[in-house]
């Protein structure tokens, strides 16, 4: 399986309290804590991630 390519949000303030998101694998979105690079990764189906974002942002 190819590796996730995690990216920090452009909204990150640089204080280390961030999550990183990987969208480089088709159909999958992965999220991890930027402070624990070898820690757990939460994976979502792309459609579920989209719905989560819609629910949070109201868009």
Tab-separated table of C-alpha atoms in Angstrom:
chain	number	residue	atom	x	y	z
A	1	UNK	CA	0.000	0.000	0.000
A	2	UNK	CA	1.376	3.438	-0.875
A	3	UNK	CA	2.208	5.772	1.972
A	4	UNK	CA	-0.015	8.628	2.966
A	5	UNK	CA	1.318	12.079	2.105
A	6	UNK	CA	0.205	14.206	5.041
A	7	UNK	CA	-0.194	17.980	4.799
A	8	UNK	CA	-0.812	20.515	7.568
A	9	UNK	CA	-3.599	23.004	7.145
A	10	UNK	CA	-2.673	26.442	5.853
A	11	UNK	CA	-4.662	27.695	8.873
A	12	UNK	CA	-2.146	26.084	11.246
A	13	UNK	CA	-0.743	28.616	13.693
A	14	UNK	CA	2.561	26.781	14.100
A	15	UNK	CA	2.037	26.075	17.816
A	16	UNK	CA	2.023	22.308	17.295
A	17	UNK	CA	-1.691	21.883	17.957
A	18	UNK	CA	-2.569	20.652	14.492
A	19	UNK	CA	-3.884	17.734	12.580
A	20	UNK	CA	-2.516	16.648	9.235
A	21	UNK	CA	-4.646	15.318	6.401
A	22	UNK	CA	-3.679	13.046	3.517
A	23	UNK	CA	-5.801	12.871	0.378
A	24	UNK	CA	-3.305	11.277	-2.005
A	25	UNK	CA	-4.964	7.849	-2.073
A	26	UNK	CA	-8.118	7.611	-4.153
A	27	UNK	CA	-11.285	7.281	-2.094
A	28	UNK	CA	-9.536	7.681	1.265
A	29	UNK	CA	-8.833	10.594	3.587
A	30	UNK	CA	-6.417	10.003	6.471
A	31	UNK	CA	-5.968	12.222	9.531
A	32	UNK	CA	-3.271	12.201	12.205
A	33	UNK	CA	-1.966	14.339	15.070
A	34	UNK	CA	0.958	16.426	13.821
A	35	UNK	CA	2.756	15.988	17.162
A	36	UNK	CA	2.738	12.170	16.951
A	37	UNK	CA	3.945	11.315	13.464
A	38	UNK	CA	4.159	7.590	14.164
A	39	UNK	CA	0.899	7.526	16.123
A	40	UNK	CA	-2.522	6.355	15.044
A	41	UNK	CA	-4.060	7.358	11.741
A	42	UNK	CA	-7.812	7.687	11.345
A	43	UNK	CA	-9.044	6.794	7.862
A	44	UNK	CA	-12.327	7.885	6.305
A	45	UNK	CA	-14.012	7.095	3.045
A	46	UNK	CA	-13.765	10.276	0.980
A	47	UNK	CA	-17.566	10.590	0.965
A	48	UNK	CA	-17.711	10.320	4.777
A	49	UNK	CA	-14.993	12.962	5.144
A	50	UNK	CA	-16.913	15.255	2.802
A	51	UNK	CA	-20.066	14.821	4.870
A	52	UNK	CA	-18.152	15.521	8.104
A	53	UNK	CA	-16.762	18.742	6.637
A	54	UNK	CA	-20.241	19.757	5.399
A	55	UNK	CA	-21.727	19.109	8.852
A	56	UNK	CA	-19.019	21.158	10.575
A	57	UNK	CA	-18.921	24.080	8.151
A	58	UNK	CA	-22.568	24.153	7.122
A	59	UNK	CA	-21.569	24.163	3.425
